[in-house]
Amino acid sequence: MSIEDGVRPFEEGVRTDFEGRMSYAGYLDLDRLLSAQHPLSDPAHHDELLFIIQHQTTELWLKLIVHELRAARAFLDDDELSRARKSLARVKHILHSMTDQWSVLATLTPSEYAEFRGVLGSSSGFQSAQYRAVEFLLGNKHGRMLEVFRSDAKAHALLSELLDSPTVYDAFLRLVARRGLAVPAEVLERDVSAAWVEHPELVQVFREVYSDTTTHWELYETSEDLVDLEDAFQLWRFRHLRTVQRTIGFKTGTGGSSGVAFLRRALDLTFFPELISVRTEIGA
Protein backbone atom coordinates (compact mmCIF):
# COMPACT_ATOMS: atom_id res chain seq x y z
CA MET A 1 0.00 0.00 0.00
CA SER A 2 1.56 3.30 -1.06
CA ILE A 3 0.68 6.96 -0.68
CA GLU A 4 -0.09 8.64 -3.97
CA ASP A 5 -0.84 12.35 -4.41
CA GLY A 6 -0.53 12.81 -0.64
CA VAL A 7 -3.55 10.56 0.07
CA ARG A 8 -3.24 7.49 2.26
CA PRO A 9 -5.58 4.76 1.00
CA PHE A 10 -7.87 2.87 3.38
CA GLU A 11 -6.51 -0.34 4.82
CA GLU A 12 -8.26 -3.49 3.75
CA GLY A 13 -11.03 -4.32 6.20
CA VAL A 14 -11.72 -0.74 7.40
CA ARG A 15 -15.50 -0.37 7.74
CA THR A 16 -17.18 2.42 5.82
CA ASP A 17 -20.79 1.24 5.82
CA PHE A 18 -22.53 1.60 9.19
CA GLU A 19 -26.07 0.92 8.08
CA GLY A 20 -27.47 -1.21 10.91
CA ARG A 21 -24.09 -1.29 12.69
CA MET A 22 -22.79 0.40 15.82
CA SER A 23 -20.69 3.45 14.97
CA TYR A 24 -18.36 5.61 17.06
CA ALA A 25 -20.88 8.46 17.11
CA GLY A 26 -23.70 6.10 17.96
CA TYR A 27 -21.89 4.40 20.83
CA LEU A 28 -20.97 7.76 22.39
CA ASP A 29 -24.36 9.34 21.61
CA LEU A 30 -22.49 12.24 20.05
CA ASP A 31 -25.57 13.78 18.45
CA ARG A 32 -26.98 14.47 21.90
CA LEU A 33 -23.64 15.25 23.56
CA LEU A 34 -22.47 17.78 20.97
CA SER A 35 -25.86 19.48 20.79
CA ALA A 36 -26.00 20.11 24.56
CA GLN A 37 -24.18 23.47 24.40
CA HIS A 38 -26.62 26.37 24.31
CA PRO A 39 -25.01 29.81 24.66
CA LEU A 40 -27.53 32.35 25.97
CA SER A 41 -25.75 35.56 25.03
CA ASP A 42 -27.36 37.34 22.09
CA PRO A 43 -25.59 37.51 19.78
CA ALA A 44 -23.70 34.46 21.03
CA HIS A 45 -20.38 35.58 22.54
CA HIS A 46 -17.42 33.68 21.12
CA ASP A 47 -16.09 32.68 24.56
CA GLU A 48 -19.35 31.44 26.08
CA LEU A 49 -18.88 28.08 24.37
CA LEU A 50 -15.55 27.67 26.20
CA PHE A 51 -17.24 28.43 29.52
CA ILE A 52 -20.03 25.91 28.90
CA ILE A 53 -17.77 23.10 27.69
CA GLN A 54 -15.35 23.62 30.59
CA HIS A 55 -18.13 23.09 33.11
CA GLN A 56 -19.86 20.29 31.23
CA THR A 57 -16.55 18.43 31.01
CA THR A 58 -16.04 18.90 34.74
CA GLU A 59 -19.48 17.42 35.39
CA LEU A 60 -18.58 14.36 33.30
CA TRP A 61 -15.39 13.87 35.33
CA LEU A 62 -17.33 14.34 38.57
CA LYS A 63 -19.77 11.66 37.42
CA LEU A 64 -16.85 9.26 37.01
CA ILE A 65 -15.39 10.23 40.40
CA VAL A 66 -18.71 9.44 42.11
CA HIS A 67 -18.79 6.12 40.26
CA GLU A 68 -15.25 5.24 41.38
CA LEU A 69 -15.68 6.38 44.99
CA ARG A 70 -18.83 4.27 45.32
CA ALA A 71 -16.86 1.33 43.95
CA ALA A 72 -13.94 1.97 46.32
CA ARG A 73 -16.31 2.04 49.27
CA ALA A 74 -17.91 -1.25 48.22
CA PHE A 75 -14.52 -2.90 47.67
CA LEU A 76 -13.38 -1.80 51.14
CA ASP A 77 -16.55 -3.24 52.64
CA ASP A 78 -15.74 -6.53 50.89
CA ASP A 79 -12.08 -6.52 52.01
CA GLU A 80 -10.95 -6.19 48.38
CA LEU A 81 -8.23 -3.69 49.19
CA SER A 82 -6.33 -3.94 45.90
CA ARG A 83 -9.44 -3.15 43.87
CA ALA A 84 -10.32 -0.27 46.19
CA ARG A 85 -6.83 1.17 45.71
CA LYS A 86 -7.23 0.95 41.92
CA SER A 87 -10.40 3.07 42.11
CA LEU A 88 -8.72 5.59 44.44
CA ALA A 89 -5.77 5.87 42.05
CA ARG A 90 -8.13 6.51 39.16
CA VAL A 91 -9.85 9.30 41.10
CA LYS A 92 -6.46 10.89 41.78
CA HIS A 93 -5.64 10.93 38.07
CA ILE A 94 -9.07 12.33 37.19
CA LEU A 95 -8.46 15.17 39.63
CA HIS A 96 -5.10 15.88 38.00
CA SER A 97 -6.85 16.16 34.62
CA MET A 98 -9.47 18.47 36.12
CA THR A 99 -6.75 20.64 37.64
CA ASP A 100 -4.91 20.97 34.33
CA GLN A 101 -8.21 21.86 32.69
CA TRP A 102 -8.41 25.14 34.64
CA SER A 103 -5.58 26.44 32.44
CA VAL A 104 -7.97 26.39 29.49
CA LEU A 105 -10.58 28.49 31.29
CA ALA A 106 -7.82 30.82 32.49
CA THR A 107 -7.45 31.98 28.87
CA LEU A 108 -10.80 33.76 29.37
CA THR A 109 -9.93 37.35 30.27
CA PRO A 110 -11.97 39.51 32.68
CA SER A 111 -13.13 41.72 29.80
CA GLU A 112 -14.31 38.73 27.76
CA TYR A 113 -16.15 37.10 30.67
CA ALA A 114 -17.85 40.36 31.64
CA GLU A 115 -19.50 40.46 28.22
CA PHE A 116 -21.62 37.37 28.90
CA ARG A 117 -21.47 36.80 32.68
CA GLY A 118 -24.92 38.31 33.07
CA VAL A 119 -26.63 35.45 31.21
CA LEU A 120 -25.60 33.04 33.98
CA GLY A 121 -28.19 34.65 36.26
CA SER A 122 -28.04 32.97 39.66
CA SER A 123 -26.46 29.76 38.36
CA SER A 124 -23.20 28.74 40.01
CA GLY A 125 -20.90 25.78 40.50
CA PHE A 126 -22.03 25.90 44.13
CA GLN A 127 -25.19 24.22 42.83
CA SER A 128 -23.37 21.20 41.36
CA ALA A 129 -25.05 18.13 42.85
CA GLN A 130 -22.22 15.89 41.68
CA TYR A 131 -19.60 18.02 43.39
CA ARG A 132 -21.63 17.77 46.61
CA ALA A 133 -21.89 14.02 46.08
CA VAL A 134 -18.09 13.77 45.93
CA GLU A 135 -17.73 15.81 49.11
CA PHE A 136 -20.36 13.68 50.89
CA LEU A 137 -18.57 10.48 49.83
CA LEU A 138 -15.31 11.87 51.21
CA GLY A 139 -16.78 13.07 54.52
CA ASN A 140 -17.59 16.77 54.12
CA LYS A 141 -21.28 16.35 54.88
CA HIS A 142 -23.71 19.22 55.37
CA GLY A 143 -27.41 18.42 55.67
CA ARG A 144 -28.49 21.96 54.85
CA MET A 145 -26.97 21.58 51.38
CA LEU A 146 -30.03 19.52 50.48
CA GLU A 147 -32.07 22.74 50.56
CA VAL A 148 -30.28 23.90 47.41
CA PHE A 149 -31.66 20.88 45.55
CA ARG A 150 -35.29 20.86 46.72
CA SER A 151 -36.47 21.68 43.20
CA ASP A 152 -34.39 18.86 41.66
CA ALA A 153 -35.85 15.54 42.79
CA LYS A 154 -33.10 13.40 41.28
CA ALA A 155 -30.25 15.41 42.81
CA HIS A 156 -32.05 15.63 46.14
CA ALA A 157 -32.48 11.85 46.23
CA LEU A 158 -28.81 11.26 45.37
CA LEU A 159 -27.54 13.56 48.10
CA SER A 160 -30.06 12.29 50.66
CA GLU A 161 -28.81 8.76 50.08
CA LEU A 162 -25.15 9.75 50.37
CA LEU A 163 -25.81 11.91 53.43
CA ASP A 164 -27.11 8.86 55.28
CA SER A 165 -24.47 6.46 53.94
CA PRO A 166 -20.96 5.73 55.23
CA THR A 167 -18.10 7.61 53.59
CA VAL A 168 -15.09 6.04 51.90
CA TYR A 169 -13.12 6.84 55.06
CA ASP A 170 -15.74 5.11 57.23
CA ALA A 171 -15.38 2.00 55.07
CA PHE A 172 -11.59 2.13 55.33
CA LEU A 173 -11.64 2.51 59.12
CA ARG A 174 -13.97 -0.46 59.44
CA LEU A 175 -11.52 -2.49 57.39
CA VAL A 176 -8.68 -1.27 59.64
CA ALA A 177 -10.67 -2.52 62.64
CA ARG A 178 -11.24 -5.88 60.96
CA ARG A 179 -7.47 -6.11 60.51
CA GLY A 180 -7.14 -6.08 64.29
CA LEU A 181 -6.26 -2.47 65.08
CA ALA A 182 -7.99 -0.64 67.93
CA VAL A 183 -10.26 1.76 66.06
CA PRO A 184 -12.42 3.38 68.77
CA ALA A 185 -16.03 2.16 68.98
CA GLU A 186 -17.31 5.74 68.81
CA VAL A 187 -15.68 6.03 65.39
CA LEU A 188 -17.14 2.77 64.11
CA GLU A 189 -20.59 3.60 65.45
CA ARG A 190 -20.68 7.30 64.60
CA ASP A 191 -23.59 9.11 62.95
CA VAL A 192 -22.52 8.86 59.32
CA SER A 193 -24.75 11.78 58.33
CA ALA A 194 -22.54 14.14 60.33
CA ALA A 195 -19.47 15.85 58.91
CA TRP A 196 -16.23 14.13 59.83
CA VAL A 197 -14.35 15.68 62.74
CA GLU A 198 -10.89 14.67 63.84
CA HIS A 199 -10.62 11.92 66.46
CA PRO A 200 -7.29 12.31 68.29
CA GLU A 201 -7.32 8.71 69.52
CA LEU A 202 -7.46 7.56 65.89
CA VAL A 203 -4.12 9.25 65.27
CA GLN A 204 -2.53 6.64 67.54
CA VAL A 205 -4.01 3.87 65.39
CA PHE A 206 -2.34 5.33 62.34
CA ARG A 207 0.86 5.86 64.27
CA GLU A 208 0.94 2.11 64.77
CA VAL A 209 0.41 1.59 61.03
CA TYR A 210 3.19 4.00 60.09
CA SER A 211 5.56 2.70 62.78
CA ASP A 212 5.36 -0.90 61.58
CA THR A 213 4.88 -0.74 57.84
CA THR A 214 6.06 -4.32 57.35
CA THR A 215 3.17 -5.70 59.38
CA HIS A 216 0.63 -3.18 58.11
CA TRP A 217 1.91 -2.67 54.57
CA GLU A 218 -1.48 -2.70 52.81
CA LEU A 219 -3.04 -0.33 55.33
CA TYR A 220 0.02 1.92 55.10
CA GLU A 221 -0.17 2.02 51.30
CA THR A 222 -3.91 2.72 51.33
CA SER A 223 -3.43 5.50 53.88
CA GLU A 224 -0.97 7.12 51.50
CA ASP A 225 -3.46 6.66 48.64
CA LEU A 226 -6.00 8.64 50.63
CA VAL A 227 -3.47 11.39 51.31
CA ASP A 228 -2.65 11.47 47.58
CA LEU A 229 -6.35 11.81 46.82
CA GLU A 230 -6.79 14.65 49.28
CA ASP A 231 -3.74 16.48 47.93
CA ALA A 232 -5.10 16.15 44.39
CA PHE A 233 -8.50 17.44 45.50
CA GLN A 234 -6.97 20.41 47.30
CA LEU A 235 -4.82 21.29 44.29
CA TRP A 236 -7.96 21.27 42.15
CA ARG A 237 -9.68 23.55 44.66
CA PHE A 238 -6.70 25.91 44.73
CA ARG A 239 -6.47 26.08 40.93
CA HIS A 240 -10.20 26.84 40.86
CA LEU A 241 -9.69 29.70 43.31
CA ARG A 242 -6.81 31.16 41.29
CA THR A 243 -8.75 30.93 38.03
CA VAL A 244 -11.77 32.65 39.55
CA GLN A 245 -9.56 35.35 41.07
CA ARG A 246 -7.83 36.16 37.79
CA THR A 247 -11.17 36.27 35.97
CA ILE A 248 -13.48 38.20 38.34
CA GLY A 249 -11.16 39.46 41.07
CA PHE A 250 -13.09 39.76 44.33
CA LYS A 251 -16.60 40.12 42.93
CA THR A 252 -19.50 38.30 44.55
CA GLY A 253 -20.21 34.93 42.92
CA THR A 254 -23.17 34.55 40.57
CA GLY A 255 -24.83 32.20 43.07
CA GLY A 256 -24.55 34.73 45.90
CA SER A 257 -21.37 33.48 47.59
CA SER A 258 -18.48 35.76 48.49
CA GLY A 259 -16.54 34.35 45.53
CA VAL A 260 -12.81 34.02 46.12
CA ALA A 261 -13.19 34.34 49.91
CA PHE A 262 -15.67 31.44 49.90
CA LEU A 263 -13.31 29.29 47.84
CA ARG A 264 -10.38 30.15 50.09
CA ARG A 265 -12.24 28.94 53.18
CA ALA A 266 -12.83 25.60 51.47
CA LEU A 267 -9.06 25.06 51.43
CA ASP A 268 -9.18 24.67 55.21
CA LEU A 269 -11.45 21.64 54.93
CA THR A 270 -9.81 18.24 55.17
CA PHE A 271 -11.25 14.79 54.58
CA PHE A 272 -8.75 12.62 56.44
CA PRO A 273 -7.32 14.82 59.23
CA GLU A 274 -5.80 11.96 61.24
CA LEU A 275 -3.66 10.99 58.26
CA ILE A 276 -2.14 14.47 58.36
CA SER A 277 -1.87 14.72 62.15
CA VAL A 278 -0.05 11.38 62.39
CA ARG A 279 2.87 12.93 60.53
CA THR A 280 3.58 15.09 63.57
CA GLU A 281 3.79 11.93 65.68
CA ILE A 282 6.09 9.93 63.43
CA GLY A 283 9.65 10.02 64.72
CA ALA A 284 8.72 12.27 67.66
Short mmCIF file of C-alpha atoms in Angstrom, two decimals, residues 3 10 15 20 50 63 87 90 122 127 140 155 159 169 182 184 190 197 199 202 210 218 220 230 256 258 272:
data_model
loop_
_atom_site.label_atom_id
_atom_site.label_comp_id
_atom_site.label_asym_id
_atom_site.label_seq_id
_atom_site.Cartn_x
_atom_site.Cartn_y
_atom_site.Cartn_z
CA ILE A 3 0.68 6.96 -0.68
CA PHE A 10 -7.87 2.87 3.38
CA ARG A 15 -15.50 -0.37 7.74
CA GLY A 20 -27.47 -1.21 10.91
CA LEU A 50 -15.55 27.67 26.20
CA LYS A 63 -19.77 11.66 37.42
CA SER A 87 -10.40 3.07 42.11
CA ARG A 90 -8.13 6.51 39.16
CA SER A 122 -28.04 32.97 39.66
CA GLN A 127 -25.19 24.22 42.83
CA ASN A 140 -17.59 16.77 54.12
CA ALA A 155 -30.25 15.41 42.81
CA LEU A 159 -27.54 13.56 48.10
CA TYR A 169 -13.12 6.84 55.06
CA ALA A 182 -7.99 -0.64 67.93
CA PRO A 184 -12.42 3.38 68.77
CA ARG A 190 -20.68 7.30 64.60
CA VAL A 197 -14.35 15.68 62.74
CA HIS A 199 -10.62 11.92 66.46
CA LEU A 202 -7.46 7.56 65.89
CA TYR A 210 3.19 4.00 60.09
CA GLU A 218 -1.48 -2.70 52.81
CA TYR A 220 0.02 1.92 55.10
CA GLU A 230 -6.79 14.65 49.28
CA GLY A 256 -24.55 34.73 45.90
CA SER A 258 -18.48 35.76 48.49
CA PHE A 272 -8.75 12.62 56.44
#
